[in-house]
Tab-separated table of N, CA and C in Angstrom:
chain	number	residue	atom	x	y	z
Q	4	MET	N	171.610	-15.371	-17.878
Q	4	MET	CA	172.467	-16.455	-18.299
Q	4	MET	C	173.516	-16.714	-17.205
Q	5	THR	N	173.677	-17.942	-16.818
Q	5	THR	CA	174.630	-18.320	-15.789
Q	5	THR	C	176.035	-18.366	-16.377
Q	6	ALA	N	176.965	-17.751	-15.660
Q	6	ALA	CA	178.358	-17.781	-16.094
Q	6	ALA	C	178.916	-19.184	-15.876
Q	7	THR	N	179.855	-19.558	-16.727
Q	7	THR	CA	180.488	-20.864	-16.597
Q	7	THR	C	182.000	-20.712	-16.605
Q	8	LEU	N	182.643	-21.717	-16.076
Q	8	LEU	CA	184.102	-21.776	-16.071
Q	8	LEU	C	184.536	-22.992	-16.869
Q	9	ALA	N	185.511	-22.814	-17.707
Q	9	ALA	CA	186.091	-23.936	-18.427
Q	9	ALA	C	187.288	-24.439	-17.624
Q	10	ILE	N	187.375	-25.751	-17.463
Q	10	ILE	CA	188.486	-26.372	-16.749
Q	10	ILE	C	189.384	-27.032	-17.793
Q	11	PHE	N	190.655	-26.640	-17.784
Q	11	PHE	CA	191.607	-27.164	-18.753
Q	11	PHE	C	192.684	-28.000	-18.076
Q	12	ASN	N	193.105	-29.051	-18.751
Q	12	ASN	CA	194.228	-29.860	-18.288
Q	12	ASN	C	195.495	-29.064	-18.553
Q	13	PRO	N	196.253	-28.699	-17.507
Q	13	PRO	CA	197.435	-27.877	-17.729
Q	13	PRO	C	198.563	-28.616	-18.448
Q	14	ALA	N	198.516	-29.937	-18.451
Q	14	ALA	CA	199.574	-30.710	-19.109
Q	14	ALA	C	199.460	-30.675	-20.620
Q	15	ASP	N	198.196	-30.685	-21.138
Q	15	ASP	CA	198.055	-30.739	-22.599
Q	15	ASP	C	197.088	-29.702	-23.163
Q	16	GLY	N	196.477	-28.902	-22.277
Q	16	GLY	CA	195.605	-27.827	-22.739
Q	16	GLY	C	194.204	-28.237	-23.140
Q	17	THR	N	193.857	-29.516	-23.041
Q	17	THR	CA	192.518	-29.938	-23.424
Q	17	THR	C	191.499	-29.489	-22.383
Q	18	ARG	N	190.314	-29.151	-22.881
Q	18	ARG	CA	189.231	-28.776	-21.977
Q	18	ARG	C	188.607	-30.052	-21.433
Q	19	ILE	N	188.537	-30.145	-20.094
Q	19	ILE	CA	188.020	-31.362	-19.488
Q	19	ILE	C	186.632	-31.181	-18.880
Q	20	ALA	N	186.232	-29.940	-18.665
Q	20	ALA	CA	184.906	-29.714	-18.089
Q	20	ALA	C	184.486	-28.268	-18.282
Q	21	GLN	N	183.193	-28.064	-18.205
Q	21	GLN	CA	182.577	-26.745	-18.193
Q	21	GLN	C	181.634	-26.761	-16.998
Q	22	VAL	N	181.848	-25.892	-16.034
Q	22	VAL	CA	181.044	-25.911	-14.811
Q	22	VAL	C	180.425	-24.543	-14.574
Q	23	ALA	N	179.311	-24.550	-13.872
Q	23	ALA	CA	178.654	-23.293	-13.516
Q	23	ALA	C	179.536	-22.532	-12.531
Q	24	ALA	N	179.619	-21.239	-12.713
Q	24	ALA	CA	180.415	-20.390	-11.824
Q	24	ALA	C	179.506	-19.793	-10.753
Q	25	ASP	N	180.018	-19.717	-9.542
Q	25	ASP	CA	179.288	-19.053	-8.472
Q	25	ASP	C	179.577	-17.564	-8.511
Q	26	ASP	N	178.603	-16.787	-8.074
Q	26	ASP	CA	178.803	-15.355	-7.879
Q	26	ASP	C	178.460	-15.057	-6.418
Q	27	ALA	N	178.535	-13.807	-6.039
Q	27	ALA	CA	178.293	-13.432	-4.642
Q	27	ALA	C	176.898	-13.855	-4.179
Q	28	ILE	N	175.914	-13.763	-5.056
Q	28	ILE	CA	174.542	-14.119	-4.675
Q	28	ILE	C	174.422	-15.618	-4.432
Q	29	SER	N	174.975	-16.438	-5.318
Q	29	SER	CA	174.851	-17.883	-5.139
Q	29	SER	C	175.682	-18.367	-3.956
Q	30	VAL	N	176.835	-17.768	-3.726
Q	30	VAL	CA	177.639	-18.137	-2.551
Q	30	VAL	C	176.889	-17.767	-1.278
Q	31	GLY	N	176.284	-16.601	-1.252
Q	31	GLY	CA	175.498	-16.189	-0.093
Q	31	GLY	C	174.330	-17.129	0.163
Q	32	ALA	N	173.657	-17.546	-0.894
Q	32	ALA	CA	172.527	-18.464	-0.743
Q	32	ALA	C	172.994	-19.813	-0.193
Q	33	LYS	N	174.127	-20.290	-0.668
Q	33	LYS	CA	174.666	-21.561	-0.167
Q	33	LYS	C	175.066	-21.426	1.299
Q	34	ALA	N	175.639	-20.315	1.668
Q	34	ALA	CA	176.026	-20.098	3.068
Q	34	ALA	C	174.788	-20.052	3.961
Q	35	ARG	N	173.730	-19.410	3.498
Q	35	ARG	CA	172.492	-19.355	4.282
Q	35	ARG	C	171.890	-20.748	4.451
Q	36	ARG	N	171.877	-21.548	3.378
Q	36	ARG	CA	171.357	-22.914	3.487
Q	36	ARG	C	172.187	-23.730	4.476
Q	37	ALA	N	173.504	-23.545	4.453
Q	37	ALA	CA	174.366	-24.267	5.395
Q	37	ALA	C	174.061	-23.849	6.830
Q	38	ARG	N	173.872	-22.547	7.065
Q	38	ARG	CA	173.552	-22.074	8.416
Q	38	ARG	C	172.219	-22.632	8.902
Q	39	VAL	N	171.248	-22.705	8.004
Q	39	VAL	CA	169.938	-23.246	8.364
Q	39	VAL	C	170.046	-24.746	8.656
Q	40	ALA	N	170.878	-25.462	7.910
Q	40	ALA	CA	171.007	-26.914	8.089
Q	40	ALA	C	171.838	-27.286	9.307
Q	41	GLN	N	172.732	-26.409	9.752
Q	41	GLN	CA	173.675	-26.753	10.813
Q	41	GLN	C	173.007	-27.197	12.112
Q	42	PRO	N	171.964	-26.532	12.608
Q	42	PRO	CA	171.350	-27.006	13.855
Q	42	PRO	C	170.823	-28.443	13.737
Q	43	GLY	N	170.303	-28.805	12.586
Q	43	GLY	CA	169.830	-30.173	12.383
Q	43	GLY	C	170.967	-31.170	12.439
Q	44	TRP	N	172.099	-30.809	11.827
Q	44	TRP	CA	173.275	-31.675	11.878
Q	44	TRP	C	173.775	-31.788	13.322
Q	45	ALA	N	173.814	-30.677	14.044
Q	45	ALA	CA	174.269	-30.693	15.435
Q	45	ALA	C	173.358	-31.551	16.310
Q	46	ALA	N	172.079	-31.604	15.971
Q	46	ALA	CA	171.129	-32.394	16.742
Q	46	ALA	C	171.133	-33.870	16.350
Q	47	THR	N	171.808	-34.194	15.266
Q	47	THR	CA	171.896	-35.585	14.821
Q	47	THR	C	172.727	-36.364	15.833
Q	48	PRO	N	172.251	-37.523	16.250
Q	48	PRO	CA	173.023	-38.302	17.222
Q	48	PRO	C	174.443	-38.578	16.743
Q	49	LEU	N	175.356	-38.607	17.696
Q	49	LEU	CA	176.767	-38.804	17.395
Q	49	LEU	C	177.003	-40.058	16.553
Q	50	ALA	N	176.326	-41.134	16.861
Q	50	ALA	CA	176.521	-42.378	16.109
Q	50	ALA	C	176.179	-42.190	14.632
Q	51	GLU	N	175.153	-41.404	14.342
Q	51	GLU	CA	174.775	-41.153	12.944
Q	51	GLU	C	175.804	-40.270	12.239
Q	52	ARG	N	176.334	-39.273	12.936
Q	52	ARG	CA	177.357	-38.415	12.338
Q	52	ARG	C	178.634	-39.216	12.080
Q	53	LYS	N	178.985	-40.079	13.026
Q	53	LYS	CA	180.155	-40.935	12.854
Q	53	LYS	C	179.935	-41.878	11.662
Q	54	ALA	N	178.742	-42.427	11.546
Q	54	ALA	CA	178.421	-43.306	10.420
Q	54	ALA	C	178.531	-42.556	9.089
Q	55	ALA	N	178.180	-41.285	9.078
Q	55	ALA	CA	178.310	-40.482	7.858
Q	55	ALA	C	179.781	-40.365	7.456
Q	56	LEU	N	180.659	-40.162	8.440
Q	56	LEU	CA	182.096	-40.118	8.147
Q	56	LEU	C	182.589	-41.457	7.612
Q	57	GLU	N	182.082	-42.530	8.178
Q	57	GLU	CA	182.478	-43.863	7.718
Q	57	GLU	C	181.999	-44.122	6.295
Q	58	ARG	N	180.791	-43.664	5.964
Q	58	ARG	CA	180.293	-43.812	4.592
Q	58	ARG	C	181.130	-42.979	3.624
Q	59	PHE	N	181.497	-41.772	4.059
Q	59	PHE	CA	182.346	-40.931	3.224
Q	59	PHE	C	183.675	-41.628	2.953
Q	60	ARG	N	184.262	-42.220	3.986
Q	60	ARG	CA	185.535	-42.929	3.834
Q	60	ARG	C	185.381	-44.084	2.840
Q	61	THR	N	184.307	-44.855	2.984
Q	61	THR	CA	184.054	-45.982	2.078
Q	61	THR	C	183.921	-45.501	0.639
Q	62	ALA	N	183.202	-44.414	0.446
Q	62	ALA	CA	183.033	-43.862	-0.898
Q	62	ALA	C	184.366	-43.374	-1.458
Q	63	LEU	N	185.172	-42.756	-0.619
Q	63	LEU	CA	186.480	-42.276	-1.054
Q	63	LEU	C	187.353	-43.437	-1.520
Q	64	VAL	N	187.361	-44.514	-0.761
Q	64	VAL	CA	188.144	-45.694	-1.158
Q	64	VAL	C	187.637	-46.247	-2.486
Q	65	ALA	N	186.321	-46.333	-2.629
Q	65	ALA	CA	185.729	-46.883	-3.854
Q	65	ALA	C	186.039	-46.033	-5.077
Q	66	GLU	N	186.152	-44.741	-4.887
Q	66	GLU	CA	186.368	-43.818	-6.002
Q	66	GLU	C	187.792	-43.275	-6.071
Q	67	ALA	N	188.705	-43.863	-5.329
Q	67	ALA	CA	190.066	-43.327	-5.220
Q	67	ALA	C	190.745	-43.155	-6.574
Q	68	GLU	N	190.652	-44.130	-7.425
Q	68	GLU	CA	191.332	-44.035	-8.720
Q	68	GLU	C	190.711	-42.940	-9.584
Q	69	THR	N	189.390	-42.859	-9.589
Q	69	THR	CA	188.716	-41.802	-10.352
Q	69	THR	C	189.104	-40.429	-9.818
Q	70	LEU	N	189.119	-40.288	-8.504
Q	70	LEU	CA	189.504	-39.012	-7.904
Q	70	LEU	C	190.954	-38.659	-8.235
Q	71	ALA	N	191.835	-39.635	-8.174
Q	71	ALA	CA	193.242	-39.381	-8.500
Q	71	ALA	C	193.394	-38.954	-9.960
Q	72	ARG	N	192.691	-39.622	-10.855
Q	72	ARG	CA	192.779	-39.259	-12.286
Q	72	ARG	C	192.205	-37.859	-12.532
Q	73	THR	N	191.123	-37.531	-11.832
Q	73	THR	CA	190.555	-36.187	-11.956
Q	73	THR	C	191.554	-35.149	-11.460
Q	74	LEU	N	192.152	-35.407	-10.316
Q	74	LEU	CA	193.147	-34.496	-9.754
Q	74	LEU	C	194.305	-34.293	-10.724
Q	75	THR	N	194.788	-35.376	-11.293
Q	75	THR	CA	195.884	-35.277	-12.259
Q	75	THR	C	195.479	-34.444	-13.470
Q	76	SER	N	194.289	-34.685	-13.987
Q	76	SER	CA	193.880	-33.933	-15.180
Q	76	SER	C	193.617	-32.462	-14.874
Q	77	GLU	N	193.194	-32.154	-13.652
Q	77	GLU	CA	192.894	-30.760	-13.314
Q	77	GLU	C	194.124	-29.941	-12.939
Q	78	VAL	N	195.129	-30.572	-12.338
Q	78	VAL	CA	196.283	-29.796	-11.890
Q	78	VAL	C	197.595	-30.188	-12.566
Q	79	GLY	N	197.594	-31.285	-13.312
Q	79	GLY	CA	198.770	-31.655	-14.079
Q	79	GLY	C	199.843	-32.412	-13.322
Q	80	LYS	N	199.546	-32.837	-12.091
Q	80	LYS	CA	200.565	-33.571	-11.339
Q	80	LYS	C	200.595	-35.025	-11.796
Q	81	PRO	N	201.708	-35.705	-11.558
Q	81	PRO	CA	201.798	-37.119	-11.947
Q	81	PRO	C	200.744	-37.961	-11.215
Q	82	ILE	N	200.259	-39.007	-11.876
Q	82	ILE	CA	199.203	-39.839	-11.303
Q	82	ILE	C	199.637	-40.471	-9.982
Q	83	ALA	N	200.898	-40.851	-9.856
Q	83	ALA	CA	201.360	-41.447	-8.597
Q	83	ALA	C	201.219	-40.451	-7.449
Q	84	GLN	N	201.507	-39.201	-7.700
Q	84	GLN	CA	201.372	-38.175	-6.671
Q	84	GLN	C	199.895	-37.961	-6.319
Q	85	SER	N	199.035	-37.975	-7.323
Q	85	SER	CA	197.600	-37.820	-7.072
Q	85	SER	C	197.058	-38.987	-6.263
Q	86	ARG	N	197.490	-40.197	-6.594
Q	86	ARG	CA	197.053	-41.369	-5.821
Q	86	ARG	C	197.491	-41.241	-4.366
Q	87	SER	N	198.714	-40.803	-4.157
Q	87	SER	CA	199.214	-40.624	-2.788
Q	87	SER	C	198.418	-39.555	-2.048
Q	88	GLU	N	198.063	-38.494	-2.746
Q	88	GLU	CA	197.304	-37.418	-2.113
Q	88	GLU	C	195.924	-37.911	-1.680
Q	89	VAL	N	195.254	-38.648	-2.558
Q	89	VAL	CA	193.938	-39.188	-2.208
Q	89	VAL	C	194.077	-40.181	-1.056
Q	90	LYS	N	195.051	-41.068	-1.159
Q	90	LYS	CA	195.277	-42.057	-0.102
Q	90	LYS	C	195.616	-41.378	1.227
Q	91	GLY	N	196.282	-40.242	1.181
Q	91	GLY	CA	196.662	-39.519	2.382
Q	91	GLY	C	195.497	-38.947	3.166
Q	92	VAL	N	194.344	-38.856	2.541
Q	92	VAL	CA	193.159	-38.356	3.244
Q	92	VAL	C	192.635	-39.407	4.227
Q	93	LEU	N	192.836	-40.674	3.924
Q	93	LEU	CA	192.261	-41.749	4.743
Q	93	LEU	C	192.702	-41.709	6.200
Q	94	PRO	N	193.996	-41.550	6.501
Q	94	PRO	CA	194.375	-41.481	7.921
Q	94	PRO	C	193.747	-40.292	8.650
Q	95	ARG	N	193.515	-39.217	7.941
Q	95	ARG	CA	192.875	-38.058	8.567
Q	95	ARG	C	191.423	-38.368	8.920
Q	96	ILE	N	190.720	-39.017	7.998
Q	96	ILE	CA	189.340	-39.416	8.280
Q	96	ILE	C	189.325	-40.403	9.443
Q	97	ASP	N	190.241	-41.371	9.415
Q	97	ASP	CA	190.314	-42.361	10.501
Q	97	ASP	C	190.534	-41.676	11.845
Q	98	PHE	N	191.395	-40.677	11.868
Q	98	PHE	CA	191.648	-39.946	13.111
Q	98	PHE	C	190.355	-39.345	13.651
Q	99	PHE	N	189.604	-38.687	12.789
Q	99	PHE	CA	188.368	-38.045	13.253
Q	99	PHE	C	187.341	-39.080	13.692
Q	100	ILE	N	187.241	-40.195	12.976
Q	100	ILE	CA	186.327	-41.251	13.388
Q	100	ILE	C	186.709	-41.781	14.762
Q	101	GLU	N	188.001	-41.972	14.981
Q	101	GLU	CA	188.475	-42.506	16.262
Q	101	GLU	C	188.344	-41.497	17.406
Q	102	GLN	N	188.501	-40.229	17.117
Q	102	GLN	CA	188.542	-39.213	18.166
Q	102	GLN	C	187.206	-38.533	18.445
Q	103	VAL	N	186.233	-38.728	17.615
Q	103	VAL	CA	185.004	-37.945	17.706
Q	103	VAL	C	184.314	-38.106	19.061
Q	104	GLU	N	184.315	-39.278	19.611
Q	104	GLU	CA	183.638	-39.466	20.903
Q	104	GLU	C	184.379	-38.766	22.038
Q	105	ARG	N	185.686	-38.708	21.964
Q	105	ARG	CA	186.471	-38.007	22.996
Q	105	ARG	C	186.258	-36.494	22.917
Q	106	ALA	N	185.973	-36.012	21.736
Q	106	ALA	CA	185.865	-34.566	21.530
Q	106	ALA	C	184.497	-34.014	21.918
Q	107	THR	N	183.562	-34.886	22.207
Q	107	THR	CA	182.214	-34.389	22.516
Q	107	THR	C	181.959	-34.339	23.999
């Protein structure tokens, strides 16, 4: 039987999710899959990797409100603070998109 974790809203105590818990074996398996996948990612042309970052940014913008509401419900911070936190990721992504060619 897989262990699960209950996620509670700290502001009101309601249970908002039940998720599968990782153990040492599942974390190890995920790390091995990442190590196996890394050479393929490294061999991916720079333009494709940059495009992946751009798609991630687009998805983040599209889901910003949902992500902010999730953050608020999981940690109990005010929604305005969660929105600012999500929005604050965008300049960081932009930096990496702009700098990636110089770094290679």
